[in-house]
Coordinates of C-alpha atoms in Angstrom, one line a residue:
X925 CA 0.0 0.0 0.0
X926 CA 2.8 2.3 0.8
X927 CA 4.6 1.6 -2.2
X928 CA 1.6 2.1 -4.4
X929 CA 1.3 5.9 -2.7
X930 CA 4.9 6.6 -3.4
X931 CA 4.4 5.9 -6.7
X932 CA 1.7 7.9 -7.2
X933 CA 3.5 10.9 -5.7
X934 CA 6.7 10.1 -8.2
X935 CA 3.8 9.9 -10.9
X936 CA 2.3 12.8 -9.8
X937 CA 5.0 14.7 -9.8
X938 CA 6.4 13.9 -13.0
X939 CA 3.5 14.9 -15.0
X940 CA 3.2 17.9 -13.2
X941 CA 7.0 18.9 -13.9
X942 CA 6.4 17.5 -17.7
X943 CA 3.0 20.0 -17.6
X944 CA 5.2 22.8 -16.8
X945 CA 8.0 22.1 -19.1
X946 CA 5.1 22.0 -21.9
X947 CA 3.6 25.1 -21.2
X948 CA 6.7 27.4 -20.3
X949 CA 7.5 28.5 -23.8
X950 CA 4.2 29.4 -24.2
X951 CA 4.3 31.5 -21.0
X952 CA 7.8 33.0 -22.5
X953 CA 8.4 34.5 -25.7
X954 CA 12.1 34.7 -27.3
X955 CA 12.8 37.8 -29.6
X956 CA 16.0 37.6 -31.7
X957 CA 17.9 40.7 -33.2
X958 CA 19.8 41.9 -36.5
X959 CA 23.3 43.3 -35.9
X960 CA 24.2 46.0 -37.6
X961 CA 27.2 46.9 -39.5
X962 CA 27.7 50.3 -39.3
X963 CA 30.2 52.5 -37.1
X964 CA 28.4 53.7 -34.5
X965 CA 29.5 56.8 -32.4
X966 CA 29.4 56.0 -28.3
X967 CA 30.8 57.6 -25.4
X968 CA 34.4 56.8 -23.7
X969 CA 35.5 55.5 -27.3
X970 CA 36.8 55.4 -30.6
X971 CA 38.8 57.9 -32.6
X972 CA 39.7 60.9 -30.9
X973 CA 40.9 64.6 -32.8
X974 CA 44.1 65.5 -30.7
X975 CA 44.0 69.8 -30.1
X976 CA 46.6 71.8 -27.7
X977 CA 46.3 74.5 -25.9
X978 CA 49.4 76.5 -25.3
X979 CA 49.3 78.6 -22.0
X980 CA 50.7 81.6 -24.7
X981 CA 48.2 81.7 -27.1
X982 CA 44.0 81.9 -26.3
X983 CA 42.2 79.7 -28.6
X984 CA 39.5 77.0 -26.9
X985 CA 37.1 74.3 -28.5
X986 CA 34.5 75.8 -30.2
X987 CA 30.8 74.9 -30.1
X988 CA 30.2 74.7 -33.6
X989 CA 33.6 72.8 -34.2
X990 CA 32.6 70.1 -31.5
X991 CA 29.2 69.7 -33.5
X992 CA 31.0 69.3 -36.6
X993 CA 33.5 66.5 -34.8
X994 CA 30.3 64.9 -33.0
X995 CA 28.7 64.8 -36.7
X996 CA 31.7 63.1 -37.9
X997 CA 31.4 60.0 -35.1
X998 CA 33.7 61.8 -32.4
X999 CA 32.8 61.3 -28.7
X1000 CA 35.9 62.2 -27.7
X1001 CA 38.4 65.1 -27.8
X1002 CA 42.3 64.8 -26.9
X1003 CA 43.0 68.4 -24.8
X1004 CA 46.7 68.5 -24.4
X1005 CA 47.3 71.2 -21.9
X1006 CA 51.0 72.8 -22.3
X1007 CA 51.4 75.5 -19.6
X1008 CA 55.3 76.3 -20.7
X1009 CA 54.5 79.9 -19.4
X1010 CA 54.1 78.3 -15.4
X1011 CA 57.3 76.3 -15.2
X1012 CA 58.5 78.7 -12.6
X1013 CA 54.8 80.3 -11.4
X1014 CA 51.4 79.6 -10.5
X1015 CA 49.0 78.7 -13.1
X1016 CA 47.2 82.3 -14.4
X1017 CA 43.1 82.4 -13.2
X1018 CA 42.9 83.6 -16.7
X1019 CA 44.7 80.0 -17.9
X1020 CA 42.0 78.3 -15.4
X1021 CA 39.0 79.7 -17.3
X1022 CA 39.9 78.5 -20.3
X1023 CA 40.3 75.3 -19.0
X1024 CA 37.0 75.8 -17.4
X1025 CA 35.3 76.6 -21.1
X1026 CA 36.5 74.3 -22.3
X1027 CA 34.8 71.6 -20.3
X1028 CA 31.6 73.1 -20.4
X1029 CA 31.9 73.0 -24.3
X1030 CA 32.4 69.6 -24.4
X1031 CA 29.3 68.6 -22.2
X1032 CA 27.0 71.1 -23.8
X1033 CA 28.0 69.3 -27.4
X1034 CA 27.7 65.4 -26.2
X1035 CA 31.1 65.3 -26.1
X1036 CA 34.2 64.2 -23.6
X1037 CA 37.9 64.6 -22.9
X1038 CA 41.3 62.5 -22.3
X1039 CA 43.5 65.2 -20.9
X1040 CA 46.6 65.8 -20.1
X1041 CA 48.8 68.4 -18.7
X1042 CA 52.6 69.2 -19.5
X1043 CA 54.9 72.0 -19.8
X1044 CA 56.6 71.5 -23.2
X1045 CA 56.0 70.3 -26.0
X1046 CA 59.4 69.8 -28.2
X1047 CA 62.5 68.5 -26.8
X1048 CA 64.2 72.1 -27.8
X1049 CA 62.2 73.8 -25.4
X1050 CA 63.8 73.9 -22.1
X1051 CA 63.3 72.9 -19.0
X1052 CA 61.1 69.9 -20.2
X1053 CA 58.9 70.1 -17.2
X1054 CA 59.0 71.9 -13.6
X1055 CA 60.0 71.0 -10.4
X1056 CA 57.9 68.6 -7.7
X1057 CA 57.0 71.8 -5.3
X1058 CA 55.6 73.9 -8.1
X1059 CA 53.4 70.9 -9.7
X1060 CA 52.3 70.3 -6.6
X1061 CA 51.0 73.5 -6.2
X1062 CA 49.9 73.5 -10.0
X1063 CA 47.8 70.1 -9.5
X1064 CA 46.1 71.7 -6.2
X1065 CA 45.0 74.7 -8.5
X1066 CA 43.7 71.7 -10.8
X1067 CA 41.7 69.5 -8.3
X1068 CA 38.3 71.6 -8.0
X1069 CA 38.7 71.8 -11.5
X1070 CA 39.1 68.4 -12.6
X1071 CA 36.8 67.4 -9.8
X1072 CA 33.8 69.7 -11.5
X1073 CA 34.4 68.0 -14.9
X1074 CA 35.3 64.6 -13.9
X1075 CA 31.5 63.7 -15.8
X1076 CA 33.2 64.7 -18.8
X1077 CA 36.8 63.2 -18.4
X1078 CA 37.2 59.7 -20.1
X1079 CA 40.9 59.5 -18.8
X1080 CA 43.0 61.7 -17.6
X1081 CA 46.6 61.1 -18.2
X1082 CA 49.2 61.2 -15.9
X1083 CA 51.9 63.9 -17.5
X1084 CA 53.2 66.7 -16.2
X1085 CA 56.8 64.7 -16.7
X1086 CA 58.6 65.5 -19.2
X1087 CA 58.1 66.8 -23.1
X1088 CA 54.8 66.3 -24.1
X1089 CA 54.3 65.0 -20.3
X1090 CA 55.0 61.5 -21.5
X1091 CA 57.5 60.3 -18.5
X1092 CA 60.5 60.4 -20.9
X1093 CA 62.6 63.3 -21.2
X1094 CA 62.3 65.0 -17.6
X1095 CA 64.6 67.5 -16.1
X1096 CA 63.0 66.7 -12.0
X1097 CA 61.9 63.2 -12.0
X1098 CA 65.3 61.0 -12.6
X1099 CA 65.7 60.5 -16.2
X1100 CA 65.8 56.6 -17.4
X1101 CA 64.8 55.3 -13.8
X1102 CA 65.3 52.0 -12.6
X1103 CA 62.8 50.5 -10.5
X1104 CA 63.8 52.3 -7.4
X1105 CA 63.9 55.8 -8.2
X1106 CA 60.7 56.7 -9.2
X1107 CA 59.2 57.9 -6.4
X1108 CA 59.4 61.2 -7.5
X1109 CA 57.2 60.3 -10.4
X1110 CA 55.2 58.3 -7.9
X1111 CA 54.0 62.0 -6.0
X1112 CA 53.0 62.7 -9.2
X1113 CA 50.4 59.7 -9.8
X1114 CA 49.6 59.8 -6.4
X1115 CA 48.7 63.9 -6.4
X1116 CA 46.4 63.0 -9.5
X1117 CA 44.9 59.7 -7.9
X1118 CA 43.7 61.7 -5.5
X1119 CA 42.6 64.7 -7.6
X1120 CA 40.1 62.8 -9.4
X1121 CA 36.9 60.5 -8.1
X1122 CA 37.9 57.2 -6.9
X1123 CA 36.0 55.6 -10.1
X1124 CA 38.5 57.4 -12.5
X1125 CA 41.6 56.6 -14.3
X1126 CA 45.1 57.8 -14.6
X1127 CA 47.1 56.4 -17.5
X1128 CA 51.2 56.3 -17.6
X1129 CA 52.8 55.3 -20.7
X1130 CA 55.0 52.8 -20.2
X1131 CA 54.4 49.3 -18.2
X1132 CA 57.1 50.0 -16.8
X1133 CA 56.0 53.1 -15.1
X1134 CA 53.3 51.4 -12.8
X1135 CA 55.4 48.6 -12.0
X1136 CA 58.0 51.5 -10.5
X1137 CA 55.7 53.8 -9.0
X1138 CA 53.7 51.1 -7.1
X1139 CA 57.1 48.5 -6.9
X1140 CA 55.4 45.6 -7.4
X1141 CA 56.0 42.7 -10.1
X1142 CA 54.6 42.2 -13.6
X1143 CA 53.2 38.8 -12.2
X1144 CA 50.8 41.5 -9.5
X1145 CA 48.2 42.0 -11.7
X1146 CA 44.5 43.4 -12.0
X1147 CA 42.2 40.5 -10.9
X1148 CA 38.7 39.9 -11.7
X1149 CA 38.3 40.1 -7.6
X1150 CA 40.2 43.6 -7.5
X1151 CA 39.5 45.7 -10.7
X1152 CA 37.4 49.1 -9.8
X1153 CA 37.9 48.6 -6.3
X1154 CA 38.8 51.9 -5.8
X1155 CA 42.7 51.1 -5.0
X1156 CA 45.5 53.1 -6.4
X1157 CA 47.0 50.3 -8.4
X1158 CA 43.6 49.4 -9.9
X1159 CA 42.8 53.1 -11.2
X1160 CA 46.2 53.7 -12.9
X1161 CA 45.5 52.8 -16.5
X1162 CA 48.2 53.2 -19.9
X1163 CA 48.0 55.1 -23.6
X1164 CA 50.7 54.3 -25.7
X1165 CA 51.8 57.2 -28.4
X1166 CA 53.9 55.1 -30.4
X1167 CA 51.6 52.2 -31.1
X1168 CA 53.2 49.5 -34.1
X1169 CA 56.6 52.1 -34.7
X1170 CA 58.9 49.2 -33.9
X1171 CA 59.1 46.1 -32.7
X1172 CA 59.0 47.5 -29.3
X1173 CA 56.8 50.5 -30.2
X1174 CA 59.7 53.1 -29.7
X1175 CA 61.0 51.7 -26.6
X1176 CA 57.6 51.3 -24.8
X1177 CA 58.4 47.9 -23.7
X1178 CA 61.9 47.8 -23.1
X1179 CA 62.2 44.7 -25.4
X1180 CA 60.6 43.1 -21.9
X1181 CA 58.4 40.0 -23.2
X1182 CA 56.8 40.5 -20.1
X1183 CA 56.0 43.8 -19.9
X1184 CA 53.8 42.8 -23.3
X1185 CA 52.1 39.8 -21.3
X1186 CA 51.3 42.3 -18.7
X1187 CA 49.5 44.9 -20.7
X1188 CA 47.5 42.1 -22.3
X1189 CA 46.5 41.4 -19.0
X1190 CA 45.8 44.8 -17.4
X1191 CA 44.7 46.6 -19.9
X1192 CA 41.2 43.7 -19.8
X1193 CA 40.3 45.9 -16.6
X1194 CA 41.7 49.4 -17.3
X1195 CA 41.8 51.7 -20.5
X1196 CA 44.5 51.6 -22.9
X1197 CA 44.7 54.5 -25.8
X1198 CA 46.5 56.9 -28.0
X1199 CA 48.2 56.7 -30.9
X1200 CA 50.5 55.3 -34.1
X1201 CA 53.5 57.3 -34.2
X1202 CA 55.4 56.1 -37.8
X1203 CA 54.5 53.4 -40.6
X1204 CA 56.5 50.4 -40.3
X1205 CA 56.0 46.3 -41.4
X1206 CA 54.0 46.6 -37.6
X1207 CA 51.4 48.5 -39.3
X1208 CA 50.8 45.5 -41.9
X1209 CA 46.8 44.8 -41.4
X1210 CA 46.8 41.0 -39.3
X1211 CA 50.0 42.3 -36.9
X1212 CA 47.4 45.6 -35.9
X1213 CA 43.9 43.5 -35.8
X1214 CA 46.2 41.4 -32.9
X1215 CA 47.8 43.9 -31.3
X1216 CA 44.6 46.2 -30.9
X1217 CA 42.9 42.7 -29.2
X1218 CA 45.7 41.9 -27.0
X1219 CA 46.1 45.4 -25.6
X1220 CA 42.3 46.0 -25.7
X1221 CA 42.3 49.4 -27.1
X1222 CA 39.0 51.9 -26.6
X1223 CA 40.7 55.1 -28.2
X1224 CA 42.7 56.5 -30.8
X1225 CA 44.0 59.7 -32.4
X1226 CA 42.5 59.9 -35.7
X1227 CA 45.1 62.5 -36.5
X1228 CA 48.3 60.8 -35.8
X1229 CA 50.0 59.4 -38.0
X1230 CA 48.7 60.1 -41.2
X1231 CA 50.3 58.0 -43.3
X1232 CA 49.3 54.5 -41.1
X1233 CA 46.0 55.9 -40.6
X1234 CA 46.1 56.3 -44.6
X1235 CA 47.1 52.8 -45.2
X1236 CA 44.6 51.1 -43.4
X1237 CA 42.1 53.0 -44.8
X1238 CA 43.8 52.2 -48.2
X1239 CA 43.4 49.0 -46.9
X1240 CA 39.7 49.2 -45.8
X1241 CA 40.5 48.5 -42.2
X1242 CA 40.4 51.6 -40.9
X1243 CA 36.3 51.6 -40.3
X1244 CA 37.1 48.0 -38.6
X1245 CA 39.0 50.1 -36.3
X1246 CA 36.5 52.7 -35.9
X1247 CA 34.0 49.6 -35.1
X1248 CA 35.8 47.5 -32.5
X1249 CA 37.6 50.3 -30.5
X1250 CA 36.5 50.1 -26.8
X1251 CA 32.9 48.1 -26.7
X1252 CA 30.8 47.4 -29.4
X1253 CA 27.6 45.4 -27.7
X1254 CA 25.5 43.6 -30.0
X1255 CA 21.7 42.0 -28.7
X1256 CA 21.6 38.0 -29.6
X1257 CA 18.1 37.3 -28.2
X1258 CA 15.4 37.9 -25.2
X1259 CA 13.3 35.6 -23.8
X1260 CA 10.2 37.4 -21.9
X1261 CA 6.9 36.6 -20.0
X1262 CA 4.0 37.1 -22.5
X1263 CA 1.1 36.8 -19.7
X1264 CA 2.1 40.2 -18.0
X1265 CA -0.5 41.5 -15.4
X1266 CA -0.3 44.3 -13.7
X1267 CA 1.1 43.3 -9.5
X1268 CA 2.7 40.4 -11.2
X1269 CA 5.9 39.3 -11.9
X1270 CA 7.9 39.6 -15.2
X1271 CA 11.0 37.3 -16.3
X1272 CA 13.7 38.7 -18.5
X1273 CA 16.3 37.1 -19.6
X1274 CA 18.5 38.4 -22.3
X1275 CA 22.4 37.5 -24.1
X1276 CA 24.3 40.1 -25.7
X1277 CA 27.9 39.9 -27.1
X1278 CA 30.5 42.2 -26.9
X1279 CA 32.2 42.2 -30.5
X1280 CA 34.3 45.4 -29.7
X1281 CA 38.4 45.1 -28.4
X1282 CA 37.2 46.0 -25.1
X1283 CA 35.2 46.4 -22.2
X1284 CA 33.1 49.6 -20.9
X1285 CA 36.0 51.1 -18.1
X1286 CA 34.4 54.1 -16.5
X1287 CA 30.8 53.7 -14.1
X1288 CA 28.0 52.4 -16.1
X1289 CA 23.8 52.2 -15.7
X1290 CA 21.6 49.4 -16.6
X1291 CA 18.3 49.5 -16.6
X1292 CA 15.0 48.1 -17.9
X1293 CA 12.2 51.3 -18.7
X1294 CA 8.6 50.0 -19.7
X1295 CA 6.8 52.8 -21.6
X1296 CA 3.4 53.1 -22.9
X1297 CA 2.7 57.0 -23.8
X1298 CA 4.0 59.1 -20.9
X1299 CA 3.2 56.2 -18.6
X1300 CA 7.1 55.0 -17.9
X1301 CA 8.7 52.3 -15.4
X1302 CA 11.8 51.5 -15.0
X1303 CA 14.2 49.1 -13.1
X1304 CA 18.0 49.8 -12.0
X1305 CA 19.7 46.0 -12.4
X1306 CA 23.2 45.8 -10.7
X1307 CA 24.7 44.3 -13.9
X1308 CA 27.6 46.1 -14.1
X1309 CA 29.1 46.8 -17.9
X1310 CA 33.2 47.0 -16.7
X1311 CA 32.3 43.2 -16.7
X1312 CA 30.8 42.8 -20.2
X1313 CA 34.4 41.7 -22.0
X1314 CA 35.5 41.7 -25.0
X1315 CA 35.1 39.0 -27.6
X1316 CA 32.2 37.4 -24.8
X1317 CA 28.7 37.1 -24.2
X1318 CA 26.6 38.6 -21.5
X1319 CA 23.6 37.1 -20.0
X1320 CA 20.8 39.3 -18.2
X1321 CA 18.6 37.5 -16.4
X1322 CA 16.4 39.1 -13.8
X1323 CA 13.3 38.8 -11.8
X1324 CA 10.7 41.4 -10.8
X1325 CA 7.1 42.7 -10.3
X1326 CA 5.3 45.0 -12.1
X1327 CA 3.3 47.6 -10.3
X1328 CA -0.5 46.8 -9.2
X1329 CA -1.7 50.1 -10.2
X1330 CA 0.1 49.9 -13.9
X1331 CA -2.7 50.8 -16.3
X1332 CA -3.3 48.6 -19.1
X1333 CA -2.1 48.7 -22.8
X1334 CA 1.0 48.0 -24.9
X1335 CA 4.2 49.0 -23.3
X1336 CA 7.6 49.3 -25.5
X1337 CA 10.2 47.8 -23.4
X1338 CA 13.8 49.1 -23.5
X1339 CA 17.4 48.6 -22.4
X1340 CA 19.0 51.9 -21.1
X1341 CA 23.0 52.0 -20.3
X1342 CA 22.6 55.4 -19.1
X1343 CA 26.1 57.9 -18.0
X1344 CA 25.3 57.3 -14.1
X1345 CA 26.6 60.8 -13.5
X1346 CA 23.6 63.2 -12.2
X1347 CA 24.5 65.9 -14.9
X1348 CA 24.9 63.6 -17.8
X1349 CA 22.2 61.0 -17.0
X1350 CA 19.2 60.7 -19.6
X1351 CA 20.8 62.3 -22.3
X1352 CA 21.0 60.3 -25.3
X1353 CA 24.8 61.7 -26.5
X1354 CA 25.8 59.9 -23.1
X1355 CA 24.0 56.5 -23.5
X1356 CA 25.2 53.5 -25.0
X1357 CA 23.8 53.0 -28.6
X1358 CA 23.4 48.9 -29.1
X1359 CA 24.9 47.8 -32.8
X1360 CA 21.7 46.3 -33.9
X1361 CA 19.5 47.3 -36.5
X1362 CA 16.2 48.9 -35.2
X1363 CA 16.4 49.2 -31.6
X1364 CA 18.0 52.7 -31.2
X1365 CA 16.0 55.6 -29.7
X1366 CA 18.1 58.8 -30.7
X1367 CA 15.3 61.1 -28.8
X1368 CA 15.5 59.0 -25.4
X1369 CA 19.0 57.1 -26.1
X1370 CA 17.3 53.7 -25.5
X1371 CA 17.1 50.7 -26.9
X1372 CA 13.7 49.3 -27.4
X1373 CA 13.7 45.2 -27.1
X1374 CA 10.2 44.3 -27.3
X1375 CA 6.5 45.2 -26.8
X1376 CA 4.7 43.4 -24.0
X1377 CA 0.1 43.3 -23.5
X1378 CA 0.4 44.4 -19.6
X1379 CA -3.5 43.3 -18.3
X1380 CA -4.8 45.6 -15.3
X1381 CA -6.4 43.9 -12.3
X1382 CA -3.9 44.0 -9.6
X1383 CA -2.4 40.8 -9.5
X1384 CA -1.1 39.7 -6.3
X1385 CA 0.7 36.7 -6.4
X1386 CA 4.3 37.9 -7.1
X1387 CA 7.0 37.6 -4.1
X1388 CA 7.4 40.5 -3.0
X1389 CA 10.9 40.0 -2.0
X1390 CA 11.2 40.7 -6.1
X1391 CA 12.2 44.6 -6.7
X1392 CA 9.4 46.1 -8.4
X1393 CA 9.4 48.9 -11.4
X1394 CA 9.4 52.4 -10.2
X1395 CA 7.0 54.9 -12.1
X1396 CA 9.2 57.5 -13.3

């Protein structure tokens, strides 16, 4: 008798499991996407116009000129700061204004920056840079500045040392260091670190500048655990200015194997940018589709050098460039609930692919927006897009109610990767534009994935430990 009741249960139960497996794709529906092909213009990456401004003469970026760049798939702008007049002075108010201008140009046109300051700009002009005290002093008259406009700062690069403030030449920070004498360099980094919010970067130029300033190994890398946690040694990124010049890219690597394994590494976590500097057999077409992947590469001057950028545009490869730099995030599919009632709950769970060289770096949004006329929900997810890398997929899966007094109709449902800071935040130049065909909103900056029949009635019977959407 017992026997037969247990197997009735195990019967039970497995037509009750085989019920539900037959009617959960009806419950869910699965929405696939095109990709597109085209060269899509997104914040925080791609080709970058390089401009200086000299602390002796007075021009700034122009409105009108930022449109034109913007209109031309620029989201980013190079501002090389050489203040040659302060090498034995404060920095002029009149110097900080345009600085100032400048950063409100760039936000008012959709646009942002990778700065850098230096004092010279040739190696004939001497001194190549000024001494520790007066930087100091320079880089506090910079703080509430770059603090202000951190929104609109991509990367700020470390400089100040030497010509073009690239850590090379340098007349106050121990020229050709070894591994123990750059902690002059290191009050540098560490003035800027601290300059600039904690989810920030500052880039060096050589590998072998972060492994001297922080003296630790090449082996003491970024780790899934420990990248943007804040710490010094996770924040300081690289650009490289002499990108395929040699077989050691003009000296960037030392001819240190392992200073190339450690970029590879690093660079998965932080970004890496800047520029070709001179053609050479590096240049050739499969040597630069490997070495952008390896190093993960977001930016790059579109101005610099003109004859590689030539070739590989010669060479059609110079819109695969303008493609893969930094993130390019492509929707595979969605699966959804179809029987959506208002109080009820909603399953989403959606793949996408990053097909770009690397991954988002700065502070990213996610969230899910329901819209239906100017009826709009949305849903902050903690997905966070520094994790989407490159060359994988990413898989979205979340859980949650709809509100019970949600009226009833036809809601558009969207993905929105949103700029997360308060002054940039729901303006389309500043969200992420997904590379499929169809799905863009250029008046919202969203991306719509599907439309969903929401039924009113107040349905009850959701968890409510699920987080529910917020009217908005």
């Amino acid at each position: 008798m017992t026997k037969n009741i247990i197997l009735s249960a195990l019967l039970t139960t497995t037509l009750s499991l085989a019920a539900s497996a037959q009617t959960m794709p009806d419950a869910m529906a699965t929405v696939t996407y095109k990709p597109t092909d085209k060269i899509i213009t997104n914040p925080e990456r791609g080709m970058f116009t390089h401009q200086e401004f000299y602390s002796d003469k007075t021009n700034e970026l122009d409105m009108d000129q930022l449109d034109q760049w913007r209109d031309q798939g620029l989201s980013l702008v190079f501002t090389a700061y050489i203040m040659r007049d302060f090498r034995d002075k404060d920095i002029s108010q009149k110097y900080l204004n345009r600085i100032k201008r400048n950063f409100r140009a760039l936000r008012a046109c959709g646009m942002k920056a990778v700065v850098r300051f230096c004092y010279s700009y040739s190696e004939a002009d001497k001194p190549w840079d000024a001494p520790w005290e007066l930087t100091r002093r320079h880089i506090e008259q910079l703080t509430p500045i770059l603090r202000d406009n951190a929104d609109v700062i991509a990367v700020l690069e470390a400089g100040f040392v030497g010509v073009w403030g690239e850590w090379y030449y340098t007349d106050h920070y121990n020229y050709q260091p070894t591994k123990e004498q750059y902690g002059p360099r290191r009050q540098v980094l560490e003035a800027l670190l601290e300059a600039m919010p904690k989810d920030r970067f500052v880039a060096v130029r050589y590998p072998a500048a972060k492994l001297g300033v922080w003296q630790i190994d090449y082996q003491d890398t970024i780790s899934w655990a420990k990248a943007h946690d804040g710490s010094p040694i996770s924040r300081t990124a690289f650009h490289n200015d002499c990108f395929l010049a040699t077989s050691d890219d003009m000296g960037t690597f030392n001819d240190v194997p392992q200073y190339r394994r450690y970029w590879e590494w690093e660079s998965r976590y932080v970004p890496m940018g800047g520029e070709t500097c001179a053609p050479s057999a590096f240049c050739e077409v499969p040597n630069a589709v490997k070495a952008f992947e390896a190093y993960h590469w977001s930016y790059l001057n579109r101005d610099y050098h003109p004859d590689v950028l030539a070739r590989w545009e010669n060479e059609n490869f110079l819109d695969v460039v303008k493609k893969r730099l930094g993130y390019r995030l492509v929707l595979q599919q969605c699966s959804h609930t179809t029987a959506a009632q208002a109080g009820g709950e909603f399953q989403l769970d959606l793949e996408l692919r990053n097909e770009g060289w690397a991954a988002p770096y700065n502070p990213r949004g996610v969230e899910l927006i329901f819209k239906k006329g100017k009826e709009a929900y949305k849903l902050t997810l903690k997905d966070d897009p520094r994790r989407w890398m490159a060359n994988q997929a990413t898989h979205i899966n979340t859980r949650f109610r709809l509100p019970e007094e949600m009226s009833a109709g036809t809601y558009k449902v969207y993905l929105s990767l949103p700029d997360p800071a308060p002054s940039l935040y729901g303006k389309p130049a500043y969200s992420i534009q997904l590379a499929n065909e169809d799905v863009w909103e250029r008046k919202t900056g969203y991306n719509q994935l599907f439309e969903v029949e929401v039924k009113g009635g107040g349905n009850k019977t959701a968890a409510p430990s699920l987080p529910v959407l917020q009217k908005f």
